[in-house]
CSV table of C-alpha atoms in Angstrom, one decimal:
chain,number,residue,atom,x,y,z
N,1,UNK,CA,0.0,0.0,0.0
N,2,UNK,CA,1.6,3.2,-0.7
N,3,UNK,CA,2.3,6.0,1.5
N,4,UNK,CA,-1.0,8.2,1.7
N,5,UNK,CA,-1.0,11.9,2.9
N,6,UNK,CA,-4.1,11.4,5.2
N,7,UNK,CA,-4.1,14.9,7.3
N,8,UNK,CA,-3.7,16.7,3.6
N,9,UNK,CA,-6.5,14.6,2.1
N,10,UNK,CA,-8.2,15.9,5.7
N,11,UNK,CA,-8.4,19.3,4.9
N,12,UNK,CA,-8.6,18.8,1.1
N,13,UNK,CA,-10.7,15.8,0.4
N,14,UNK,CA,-14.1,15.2,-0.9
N,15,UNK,CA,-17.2,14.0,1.4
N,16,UNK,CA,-16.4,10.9,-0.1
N,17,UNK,CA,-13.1,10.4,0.9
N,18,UNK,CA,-13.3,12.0,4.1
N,19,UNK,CA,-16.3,9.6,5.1
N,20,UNK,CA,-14.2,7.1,4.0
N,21,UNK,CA,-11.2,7.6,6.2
N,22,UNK,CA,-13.5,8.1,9.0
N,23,UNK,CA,-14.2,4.6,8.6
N,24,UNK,CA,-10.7,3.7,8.1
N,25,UNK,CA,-9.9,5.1,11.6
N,26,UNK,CA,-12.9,3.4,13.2
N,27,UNK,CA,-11.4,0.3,11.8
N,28,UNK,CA,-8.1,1.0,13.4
N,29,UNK,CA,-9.3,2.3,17.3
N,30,UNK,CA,-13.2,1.4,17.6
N,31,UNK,CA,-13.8,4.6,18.8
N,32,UNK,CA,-17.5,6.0,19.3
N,33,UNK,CA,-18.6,7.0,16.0
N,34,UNK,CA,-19.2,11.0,17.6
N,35,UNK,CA,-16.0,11.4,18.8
N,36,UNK,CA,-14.7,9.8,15.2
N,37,UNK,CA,-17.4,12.5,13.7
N,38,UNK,CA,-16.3,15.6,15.6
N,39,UNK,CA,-12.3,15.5,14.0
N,40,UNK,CA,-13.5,16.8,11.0
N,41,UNK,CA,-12.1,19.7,10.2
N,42,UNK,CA,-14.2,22.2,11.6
N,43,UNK,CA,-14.7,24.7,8.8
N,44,UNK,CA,-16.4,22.3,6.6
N,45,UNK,CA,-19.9,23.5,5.3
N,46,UNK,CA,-22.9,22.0,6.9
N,47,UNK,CA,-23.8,20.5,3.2
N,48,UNK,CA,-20.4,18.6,3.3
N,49,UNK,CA,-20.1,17.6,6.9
N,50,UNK,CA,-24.0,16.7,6.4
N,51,UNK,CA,-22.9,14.4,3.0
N,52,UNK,CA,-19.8,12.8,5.4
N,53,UNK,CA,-22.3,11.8,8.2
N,54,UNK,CA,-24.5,10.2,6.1
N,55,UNK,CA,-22.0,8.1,4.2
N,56,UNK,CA,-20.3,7.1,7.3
N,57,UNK,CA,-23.4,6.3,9.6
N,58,UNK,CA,-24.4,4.8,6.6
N,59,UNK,CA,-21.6,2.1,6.6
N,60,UNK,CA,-21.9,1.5,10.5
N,61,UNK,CA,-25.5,0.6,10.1
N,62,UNK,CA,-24.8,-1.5,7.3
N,63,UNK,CA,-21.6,-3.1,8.4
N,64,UNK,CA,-22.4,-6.6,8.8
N,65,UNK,CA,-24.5,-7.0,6.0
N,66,UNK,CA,-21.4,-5.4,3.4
N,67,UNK,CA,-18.7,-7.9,5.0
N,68,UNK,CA,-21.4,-10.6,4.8
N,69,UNK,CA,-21.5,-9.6,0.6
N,70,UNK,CA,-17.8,-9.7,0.8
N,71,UNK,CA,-17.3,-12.9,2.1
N,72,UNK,CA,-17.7,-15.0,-0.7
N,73,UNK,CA,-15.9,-12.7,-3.6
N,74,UNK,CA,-13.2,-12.2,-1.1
N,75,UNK,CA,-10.2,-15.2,-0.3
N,76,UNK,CA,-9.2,-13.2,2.8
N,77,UNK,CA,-10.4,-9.8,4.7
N,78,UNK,CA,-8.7,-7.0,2.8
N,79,UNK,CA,-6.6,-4.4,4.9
N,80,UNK,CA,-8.6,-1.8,6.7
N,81,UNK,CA,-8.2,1.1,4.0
N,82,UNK,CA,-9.5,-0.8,1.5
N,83,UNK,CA,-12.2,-2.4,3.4
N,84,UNK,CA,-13.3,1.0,4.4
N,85,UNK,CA,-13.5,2.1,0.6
N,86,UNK,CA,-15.5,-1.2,0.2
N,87,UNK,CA,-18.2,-0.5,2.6
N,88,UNK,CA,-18.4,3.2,1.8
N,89,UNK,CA,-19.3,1.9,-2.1
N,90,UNK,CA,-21.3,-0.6,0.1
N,91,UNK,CA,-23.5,1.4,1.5
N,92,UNK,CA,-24.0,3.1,-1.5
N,93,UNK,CA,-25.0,0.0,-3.3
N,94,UNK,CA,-27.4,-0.6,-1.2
N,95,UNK,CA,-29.5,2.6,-1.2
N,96,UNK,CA,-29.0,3.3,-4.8
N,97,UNK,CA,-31.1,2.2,-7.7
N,98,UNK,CA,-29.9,0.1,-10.1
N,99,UNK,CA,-29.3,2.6,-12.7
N,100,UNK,CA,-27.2,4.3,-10.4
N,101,UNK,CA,-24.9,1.6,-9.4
N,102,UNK,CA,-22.1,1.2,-12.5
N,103,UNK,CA,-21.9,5.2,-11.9
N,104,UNK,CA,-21.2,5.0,-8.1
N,105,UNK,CA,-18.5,1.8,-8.6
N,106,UNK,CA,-16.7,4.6,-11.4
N,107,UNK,CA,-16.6,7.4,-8.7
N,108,UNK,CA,-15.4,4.7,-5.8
N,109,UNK,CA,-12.1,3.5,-8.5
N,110,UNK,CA,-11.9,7.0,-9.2
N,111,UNK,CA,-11.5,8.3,-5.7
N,112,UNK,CA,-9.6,5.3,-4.5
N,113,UNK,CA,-6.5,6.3,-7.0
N,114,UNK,CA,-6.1,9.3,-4.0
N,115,UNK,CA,-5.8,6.3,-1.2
N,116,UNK,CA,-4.4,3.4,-2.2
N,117,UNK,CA,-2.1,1.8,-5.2
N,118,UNK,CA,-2.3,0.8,-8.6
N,119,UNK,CA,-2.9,-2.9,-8.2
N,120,UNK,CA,-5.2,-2.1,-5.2
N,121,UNK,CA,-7.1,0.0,-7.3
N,122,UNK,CA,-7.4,-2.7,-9.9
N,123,UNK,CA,-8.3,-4.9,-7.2
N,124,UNK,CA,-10.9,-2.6,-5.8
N,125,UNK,CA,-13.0,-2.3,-9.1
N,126,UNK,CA,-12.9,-6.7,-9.9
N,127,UNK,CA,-14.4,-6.8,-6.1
N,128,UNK,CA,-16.9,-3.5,-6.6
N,129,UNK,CA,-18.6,-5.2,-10.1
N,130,UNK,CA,-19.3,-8.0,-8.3
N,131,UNK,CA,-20.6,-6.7,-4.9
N,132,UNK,CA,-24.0,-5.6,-6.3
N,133,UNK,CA,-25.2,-9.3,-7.3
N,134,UNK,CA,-24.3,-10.3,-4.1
N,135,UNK,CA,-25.9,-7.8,-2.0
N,136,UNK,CA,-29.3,-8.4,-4.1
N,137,UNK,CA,-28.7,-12.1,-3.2
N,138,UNK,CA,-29.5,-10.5,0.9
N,139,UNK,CA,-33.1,-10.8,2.0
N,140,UNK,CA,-34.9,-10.3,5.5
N,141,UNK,CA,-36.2,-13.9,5.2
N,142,UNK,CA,-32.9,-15.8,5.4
N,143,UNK,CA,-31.6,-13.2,8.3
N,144,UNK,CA,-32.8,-10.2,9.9
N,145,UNK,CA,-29.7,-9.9,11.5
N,146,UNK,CA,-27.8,-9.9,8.6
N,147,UNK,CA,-30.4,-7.7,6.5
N,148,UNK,CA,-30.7,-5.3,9.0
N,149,UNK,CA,-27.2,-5.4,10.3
N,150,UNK,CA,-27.6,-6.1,14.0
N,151,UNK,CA,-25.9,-8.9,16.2
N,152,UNK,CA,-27.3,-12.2,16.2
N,153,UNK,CA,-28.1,-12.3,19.8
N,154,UNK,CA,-29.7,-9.3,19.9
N,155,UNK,CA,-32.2,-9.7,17.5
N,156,UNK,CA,-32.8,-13.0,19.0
N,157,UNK,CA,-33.5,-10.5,22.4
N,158,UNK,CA,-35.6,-8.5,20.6
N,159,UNK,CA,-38.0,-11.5,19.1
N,160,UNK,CA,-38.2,-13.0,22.3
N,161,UNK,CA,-39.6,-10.5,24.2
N,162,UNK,CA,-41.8,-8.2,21.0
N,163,UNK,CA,-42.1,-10.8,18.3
N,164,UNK,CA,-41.1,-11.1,15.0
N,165,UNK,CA,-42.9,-7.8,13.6
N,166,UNK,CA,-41.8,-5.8,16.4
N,167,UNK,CA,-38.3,-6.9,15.8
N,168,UNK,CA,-39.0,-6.2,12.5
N,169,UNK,CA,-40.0,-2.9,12.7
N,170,UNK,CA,-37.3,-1.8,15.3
N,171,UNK,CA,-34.8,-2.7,13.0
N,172,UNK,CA,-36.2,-0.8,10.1
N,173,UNK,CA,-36.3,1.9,12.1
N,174,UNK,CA,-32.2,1.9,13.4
N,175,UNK,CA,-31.7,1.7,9.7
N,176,UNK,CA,-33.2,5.3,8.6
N,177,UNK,CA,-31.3,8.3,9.0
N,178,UNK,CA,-32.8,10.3,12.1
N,179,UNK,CA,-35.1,13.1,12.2
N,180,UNK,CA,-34.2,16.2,13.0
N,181,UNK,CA,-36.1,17.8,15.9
N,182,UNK,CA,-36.8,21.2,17.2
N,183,UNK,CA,-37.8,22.4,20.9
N,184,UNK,CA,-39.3,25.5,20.9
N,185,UNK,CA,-42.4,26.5,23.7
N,186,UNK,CA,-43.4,28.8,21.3
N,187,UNK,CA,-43.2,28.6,18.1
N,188,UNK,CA,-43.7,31.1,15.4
N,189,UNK,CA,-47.0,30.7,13.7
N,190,UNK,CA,-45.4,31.4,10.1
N,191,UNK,CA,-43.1,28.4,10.7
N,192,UNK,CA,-45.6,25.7,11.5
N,193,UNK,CA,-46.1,25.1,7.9
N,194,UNK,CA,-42.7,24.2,7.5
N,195,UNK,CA,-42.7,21.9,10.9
N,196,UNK,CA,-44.5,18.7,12.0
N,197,UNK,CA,-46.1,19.2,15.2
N,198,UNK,CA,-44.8,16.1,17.6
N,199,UNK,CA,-46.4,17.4,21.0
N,200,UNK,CA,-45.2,18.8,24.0
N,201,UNK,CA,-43.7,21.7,21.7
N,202,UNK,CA,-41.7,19.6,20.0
N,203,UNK,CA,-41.7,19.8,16.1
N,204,UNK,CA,-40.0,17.7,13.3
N,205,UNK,CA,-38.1,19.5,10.3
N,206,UNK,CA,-40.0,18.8,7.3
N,207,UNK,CA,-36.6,18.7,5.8
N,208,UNK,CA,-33.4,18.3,7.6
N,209,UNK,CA,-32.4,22.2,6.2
N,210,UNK,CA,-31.3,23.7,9.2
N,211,UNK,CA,-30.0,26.6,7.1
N,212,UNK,CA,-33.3,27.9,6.6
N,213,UNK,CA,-32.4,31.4,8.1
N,214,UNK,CA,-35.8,31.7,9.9
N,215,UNK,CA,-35.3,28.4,11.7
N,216,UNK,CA,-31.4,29.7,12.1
N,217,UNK,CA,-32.4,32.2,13.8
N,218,UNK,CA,-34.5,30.8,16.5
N,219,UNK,CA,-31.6,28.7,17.1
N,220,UNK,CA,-29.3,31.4,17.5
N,221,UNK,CA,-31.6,33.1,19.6
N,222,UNK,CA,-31.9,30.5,22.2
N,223,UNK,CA,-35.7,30.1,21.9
N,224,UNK,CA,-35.2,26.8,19.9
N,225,UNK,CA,-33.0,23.5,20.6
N,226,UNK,CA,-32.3,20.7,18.7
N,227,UNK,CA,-33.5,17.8,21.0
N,228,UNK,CA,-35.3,14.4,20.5
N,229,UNK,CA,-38.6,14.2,22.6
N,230,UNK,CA,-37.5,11.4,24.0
N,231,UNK,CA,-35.5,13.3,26.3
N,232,UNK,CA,-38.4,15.0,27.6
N,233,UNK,CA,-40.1,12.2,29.2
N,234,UNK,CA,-37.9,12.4,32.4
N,235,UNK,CA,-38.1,15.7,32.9
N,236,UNK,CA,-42.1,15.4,32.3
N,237,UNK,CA,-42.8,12.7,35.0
N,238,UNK,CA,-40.4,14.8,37.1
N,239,UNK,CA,-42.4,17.8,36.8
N,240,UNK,CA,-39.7,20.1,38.8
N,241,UNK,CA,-42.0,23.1,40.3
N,242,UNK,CA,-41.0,26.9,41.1
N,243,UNK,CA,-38.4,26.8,44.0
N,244,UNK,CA,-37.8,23.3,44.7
N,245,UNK,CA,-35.1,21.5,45.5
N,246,UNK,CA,-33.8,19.5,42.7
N,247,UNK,CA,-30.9,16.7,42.1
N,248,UNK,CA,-29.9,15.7,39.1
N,249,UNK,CA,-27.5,12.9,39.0
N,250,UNK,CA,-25.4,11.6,36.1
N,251,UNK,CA,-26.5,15.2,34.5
N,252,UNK,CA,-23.6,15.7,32.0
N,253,UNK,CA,-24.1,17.4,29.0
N,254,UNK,CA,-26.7,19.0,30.9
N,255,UNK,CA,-30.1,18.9,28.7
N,256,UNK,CA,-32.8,17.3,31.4
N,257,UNK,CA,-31.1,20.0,33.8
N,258,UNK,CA,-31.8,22.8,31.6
N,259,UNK,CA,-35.4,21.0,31.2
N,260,UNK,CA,-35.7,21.4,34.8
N,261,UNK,CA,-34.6,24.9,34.9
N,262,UNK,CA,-37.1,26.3,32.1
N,263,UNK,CA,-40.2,24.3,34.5
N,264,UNK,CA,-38.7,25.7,37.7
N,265,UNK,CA,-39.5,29.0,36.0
N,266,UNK,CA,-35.8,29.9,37.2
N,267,UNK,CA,-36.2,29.3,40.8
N,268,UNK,CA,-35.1,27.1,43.0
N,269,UNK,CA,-31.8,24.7,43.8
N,270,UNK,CA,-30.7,22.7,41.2
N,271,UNK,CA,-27.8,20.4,42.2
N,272,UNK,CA,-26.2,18.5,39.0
N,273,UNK,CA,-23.8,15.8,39.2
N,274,UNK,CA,-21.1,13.7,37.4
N,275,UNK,CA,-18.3,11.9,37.1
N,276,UNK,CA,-15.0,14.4,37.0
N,277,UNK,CA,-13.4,14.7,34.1
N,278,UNK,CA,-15.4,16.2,30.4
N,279,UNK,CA,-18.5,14.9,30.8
N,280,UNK,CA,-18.1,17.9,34.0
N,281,UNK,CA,-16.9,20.1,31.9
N,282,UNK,CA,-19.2,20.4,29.1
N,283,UNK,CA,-22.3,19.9,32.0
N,284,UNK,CA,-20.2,23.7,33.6
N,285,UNK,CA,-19.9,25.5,30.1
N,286,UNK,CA,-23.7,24.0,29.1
N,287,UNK,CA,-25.2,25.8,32.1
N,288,UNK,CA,-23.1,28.3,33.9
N,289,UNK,CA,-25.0,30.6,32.2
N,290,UNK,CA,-28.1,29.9,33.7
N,291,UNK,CA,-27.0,31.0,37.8
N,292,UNK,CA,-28.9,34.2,38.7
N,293,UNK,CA,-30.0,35.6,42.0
N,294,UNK,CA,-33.1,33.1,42.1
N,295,UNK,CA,-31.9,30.1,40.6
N,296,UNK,CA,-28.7,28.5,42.9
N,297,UNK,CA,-27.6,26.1,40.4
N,298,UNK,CA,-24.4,23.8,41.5
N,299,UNK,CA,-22.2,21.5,40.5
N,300,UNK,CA,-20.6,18.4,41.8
N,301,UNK,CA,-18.0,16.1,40.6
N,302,UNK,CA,-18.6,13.0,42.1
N,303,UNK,CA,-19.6,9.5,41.9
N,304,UNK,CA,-23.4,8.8,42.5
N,305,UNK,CA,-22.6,5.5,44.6
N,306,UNK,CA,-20.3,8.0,46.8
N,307,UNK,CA,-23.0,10.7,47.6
N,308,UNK,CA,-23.1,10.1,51.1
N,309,UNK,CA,-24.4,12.7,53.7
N,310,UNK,CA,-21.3,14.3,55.0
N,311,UNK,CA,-20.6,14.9,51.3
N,312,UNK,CA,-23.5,17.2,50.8
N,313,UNK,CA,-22.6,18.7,54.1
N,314,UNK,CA,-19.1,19.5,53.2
N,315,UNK,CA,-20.3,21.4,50.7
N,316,UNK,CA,-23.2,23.4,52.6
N,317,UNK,CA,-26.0,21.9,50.2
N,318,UNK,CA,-29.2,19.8,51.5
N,319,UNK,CA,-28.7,16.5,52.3
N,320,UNK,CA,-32.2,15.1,50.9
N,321,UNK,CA,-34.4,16.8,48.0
N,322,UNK,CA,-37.9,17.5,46.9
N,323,UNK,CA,-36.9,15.2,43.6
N,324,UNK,CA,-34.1,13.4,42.7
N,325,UNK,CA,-33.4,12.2,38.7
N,326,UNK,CA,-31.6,9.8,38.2
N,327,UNK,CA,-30.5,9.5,34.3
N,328,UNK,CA,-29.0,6.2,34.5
N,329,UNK,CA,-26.1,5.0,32.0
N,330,UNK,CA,-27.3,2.4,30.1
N,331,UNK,CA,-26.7,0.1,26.8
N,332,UNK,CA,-28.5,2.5,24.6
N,333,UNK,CA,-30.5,-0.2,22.7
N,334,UNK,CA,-33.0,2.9,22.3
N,335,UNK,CA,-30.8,5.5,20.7
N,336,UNK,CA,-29.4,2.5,17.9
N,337,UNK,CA,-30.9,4.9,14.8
N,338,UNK,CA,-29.0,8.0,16.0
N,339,UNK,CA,-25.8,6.3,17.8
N,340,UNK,CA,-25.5,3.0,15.0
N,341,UNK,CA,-22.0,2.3,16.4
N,342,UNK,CA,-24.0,1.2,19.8
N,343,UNK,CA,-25.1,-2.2,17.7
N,344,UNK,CA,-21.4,-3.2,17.8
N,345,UNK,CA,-20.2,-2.3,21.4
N,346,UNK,CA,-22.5,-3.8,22.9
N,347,UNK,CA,-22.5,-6.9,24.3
N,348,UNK,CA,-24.5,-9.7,25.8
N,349,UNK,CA,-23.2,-10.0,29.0
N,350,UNK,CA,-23.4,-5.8,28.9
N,351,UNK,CA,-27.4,-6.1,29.7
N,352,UNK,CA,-26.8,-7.5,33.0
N,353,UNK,CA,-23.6,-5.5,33.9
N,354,UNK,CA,-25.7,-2.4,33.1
N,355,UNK,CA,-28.6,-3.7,35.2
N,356,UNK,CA,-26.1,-4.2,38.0
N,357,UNK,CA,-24.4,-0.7,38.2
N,358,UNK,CA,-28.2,1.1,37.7
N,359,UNK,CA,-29.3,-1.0,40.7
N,360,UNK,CA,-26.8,0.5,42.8
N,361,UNK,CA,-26.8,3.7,41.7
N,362,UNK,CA,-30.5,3.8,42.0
N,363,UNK,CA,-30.3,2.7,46.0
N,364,UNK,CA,-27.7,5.3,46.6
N,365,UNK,CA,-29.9,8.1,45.0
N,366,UNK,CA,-32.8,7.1,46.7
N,367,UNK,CA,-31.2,8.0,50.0
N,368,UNK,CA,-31.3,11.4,48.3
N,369,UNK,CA,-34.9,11.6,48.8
N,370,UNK,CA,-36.8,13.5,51.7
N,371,UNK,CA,-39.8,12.3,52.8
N,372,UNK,CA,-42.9,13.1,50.5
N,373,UNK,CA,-40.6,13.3,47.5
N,374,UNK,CA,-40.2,11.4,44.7
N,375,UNK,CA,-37.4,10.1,42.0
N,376,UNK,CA,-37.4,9.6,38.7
N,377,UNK,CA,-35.3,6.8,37.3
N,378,UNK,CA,-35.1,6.5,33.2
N,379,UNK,CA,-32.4,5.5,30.6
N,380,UNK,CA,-32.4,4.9,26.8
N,381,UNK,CA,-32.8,1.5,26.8
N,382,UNK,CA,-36.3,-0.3,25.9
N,383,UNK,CA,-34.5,-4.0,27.4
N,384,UNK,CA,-36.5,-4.9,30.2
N,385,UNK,CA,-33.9,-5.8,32.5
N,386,UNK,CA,-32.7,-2.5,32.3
N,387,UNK,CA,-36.0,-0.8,33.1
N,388,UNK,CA,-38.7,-3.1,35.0
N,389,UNK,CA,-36.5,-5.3,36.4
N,390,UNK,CA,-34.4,-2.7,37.6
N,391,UNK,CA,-37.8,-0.9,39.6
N,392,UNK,CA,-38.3,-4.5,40.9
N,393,UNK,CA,-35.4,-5.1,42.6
N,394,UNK,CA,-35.5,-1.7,44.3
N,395,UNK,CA,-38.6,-1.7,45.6
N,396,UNK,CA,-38.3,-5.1,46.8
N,397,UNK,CA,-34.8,-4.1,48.8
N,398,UNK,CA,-34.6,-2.4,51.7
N,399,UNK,CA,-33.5,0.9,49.7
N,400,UNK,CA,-37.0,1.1,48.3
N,401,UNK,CA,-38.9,0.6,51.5
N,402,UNK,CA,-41.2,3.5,51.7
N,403,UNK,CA,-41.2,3.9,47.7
N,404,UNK,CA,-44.3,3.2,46.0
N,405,UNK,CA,-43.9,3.2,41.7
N,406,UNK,CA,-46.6,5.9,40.5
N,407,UNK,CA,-45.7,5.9,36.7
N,408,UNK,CA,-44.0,4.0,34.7
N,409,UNK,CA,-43.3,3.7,30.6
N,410,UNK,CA,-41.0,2.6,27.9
N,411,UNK,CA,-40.8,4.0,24.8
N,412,UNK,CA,-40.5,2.2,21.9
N,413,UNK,CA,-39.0,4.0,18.4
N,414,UNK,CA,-41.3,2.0,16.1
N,415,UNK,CA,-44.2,2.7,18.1
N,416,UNK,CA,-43.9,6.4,19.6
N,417,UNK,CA,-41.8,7.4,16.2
N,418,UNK,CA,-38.9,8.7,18.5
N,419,UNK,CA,-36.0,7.5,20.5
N,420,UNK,CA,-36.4,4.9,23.1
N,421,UNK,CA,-36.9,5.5,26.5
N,422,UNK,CA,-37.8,3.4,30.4
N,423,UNK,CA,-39.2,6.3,32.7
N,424,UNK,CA,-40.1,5.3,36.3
N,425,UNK,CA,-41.7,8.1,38.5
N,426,UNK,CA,-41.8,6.3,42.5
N,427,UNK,CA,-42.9,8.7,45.3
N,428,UNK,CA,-41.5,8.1,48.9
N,429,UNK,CA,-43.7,8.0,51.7
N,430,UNK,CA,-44.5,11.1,54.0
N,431,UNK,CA,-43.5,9.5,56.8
């Protein structure tokens, strides 16, 4: 393979080819596919970066299903840059027409001469022609995993506990390009033409054109937010009122706090915390804003299994709270369509790990509570054992004594049309 100026081809190189290399290096270090995502230079135009994203979550949701084409027209698995040039052309394949496909294998040879060498160019285009037939040869019927590019065992999760249709429906769904949606409490009337009303002043972007300058501008003004309603749900069964005192725990980047904020009416205590390190930092620069002579807003680096009493005291803040939320970390089998990298992280034995750590986290927040209060526990996970099961063992341990669960809900994507979501609402006993 020949010697390849990668930072040049960074700043210089087509959507095509920088998509492509973004693959190349989540090949190389597995790293989340945002992270990978945010490298981009950052003076590309929105219609480029836009163009990158699409061909790169393209090939991460389609991963499986490529190398499972490639198998048989390949003797061995070919070196990471060209297999990244094969699933970019993949993905391609697979969402073009077939009149388009002899034209998209010309522009993958022709962009590849920039990458990789003669002979692996010539080698590139044999495997490309013959990609196509094999990728027609897919169907649902022999494997939904395959077809839809999911693990094995997790589809097999999935038709276990909703059924084949369900399954079926969830996958389609992680395999379309997310919406794009806007939070705004009060929307201009002139704009609702060009928006979808979704509830609960949410609205969905008849187009994904968020260089309209009227939408622009609400964005730049601060009245609007680019936020999935899923998010909401937390916040909702909360419902954080005018001057109470508020914990939010595992609060990093900050949305569900400035949720709580905007329903506090900007008064009250709101104590956010998180593990130290960036997930701190971005919660500080997302909210410092926000502190004013009403609103005391605070916050702590910490563990949530390490909040004792004597830590709140040390730093002159309430020991207990009118509400506590608790946004537990999860496996994000909710969020596959707008995180597709999650499908290949994750493991099996991840489920019960997760269900584990929430458990304890959930007991220590719970202490938290004052009497008469309540906590809401959610994450963006619809697997059971993350959610029900979770509520279960609490209530039945001697942390949830005194608890009593007054709402509960998952969210599914194919059946609420948004990102998935377990909200538990339990209230603890006045006395």
């Amino acid at each position: 393979m020949r010697s390849v100026n990668l930072q040049d081809l960074y700043k210089n190189g087509s959507s095509w080819v920088l998509a492509t290399l973004l693959t190349h290096k989540y090949l190389l270090k597995r790293k989340k596919s945002n992270e990978l995502f945010d490298q981009l230079p950052s003076n590309l135009c929105y219609e480029k970066k836009s163009r990158i994203k699409n061909l790169f979550y393209g090939v991460l949701r389609n991963q499986s299903r490529i190398s499972d084409a490639l198998k048989p027209i390949t003797k061995k698995t070919p070196k990471n840059l060209l297999l990244s040039i094969l699933f970019t052309s993949g993905y391609e394949l697979i969402e073009s027409n077939n009149n388009k496909k002899e034209k998209i294998i010309h522009h993958a040879v022709e962009e590849s001469k920039r990458l990789v060498s003669p002979s692996e160019v010539k080698f590139l285009n044999a495997i490309l022609r013959r990609l196509p037939s094999q990728l027609a040869s897919q169907s649902e019927s022999k494997s939904l995993s395959i077809f839809y590019s999911h693990p094995e065992w997790l589809v097999e999760n999935w038709v276990t506990a909703h059924g084949h249709d369900a399954t079926k429906a969830l996958l389609k769904w992680n395999q379309s390009i997310p919406s794009i949606y806007l939070y705004n409490r009060a929307m201009p009337n002139e704009l609702e033409g060009k928006l979808m009303a979704m509830g609960n002043h949410f609205y969905r972007l008849a187009n994904s054109n968020l260089n309209d300058p009227e939408i622009k501008a609400l964005l730049e003004n601060g009245s609007t937010y680019i936020k999935d309603p899923a998010t909401s749900h937390s916040v909702t069964a909360l419902n954080p009122k005018e001057g109470e005192k508020i914990l939010d725990l595992c609060a990093a980047p900050g949305g569900k706090t400035f949720d709580c904020i905007q329903r506090m009416n900007h008064k009250g205590l709101i104590v956010a915390v998180d593990l130290p390190g960036k997930r701190m930092d971005r919660l500080n620069e997302n909210l410092q804003q926000y502190k004013n002579e009403n609103l005391l807003l605070e916050f702590l680096a910490c563990d949530v299994c390490s909040l004792s009493k004597s830590f709140f005291e040390k730093q002159q803040l309430p020991t207990q709270y009118d509400a506590v939320l608790l946004d537990a970390p999860c496996s994000n089998t909710g969020v596959i369509q707008r995180k597709p990298d999650v499908r290949w992280r994750l493991q099996k034995k991840d489920l019960e790990q997760c269900a584990d750590l929430q458990l304890k986290l959930l007991k220590s927040a719970s202490k938290r509570v004052r009497a008469g209060g309540r906590i809401v526990y959610s994450t963006c996970s619809i697997e059971s054992v993350e959610n029900d099961f979770v509520i279960k063992q609490f209530l039945e341990s001697e942390s949830g004594n005194g608890f009593t669960l007054t709402h509960s809900n998952t969210y599914y994507p194919w059946i609420h049309k948004h990102d998935g979501a377990g909200v538990f609402l339990m209230s603890k006993a006045k006395t």
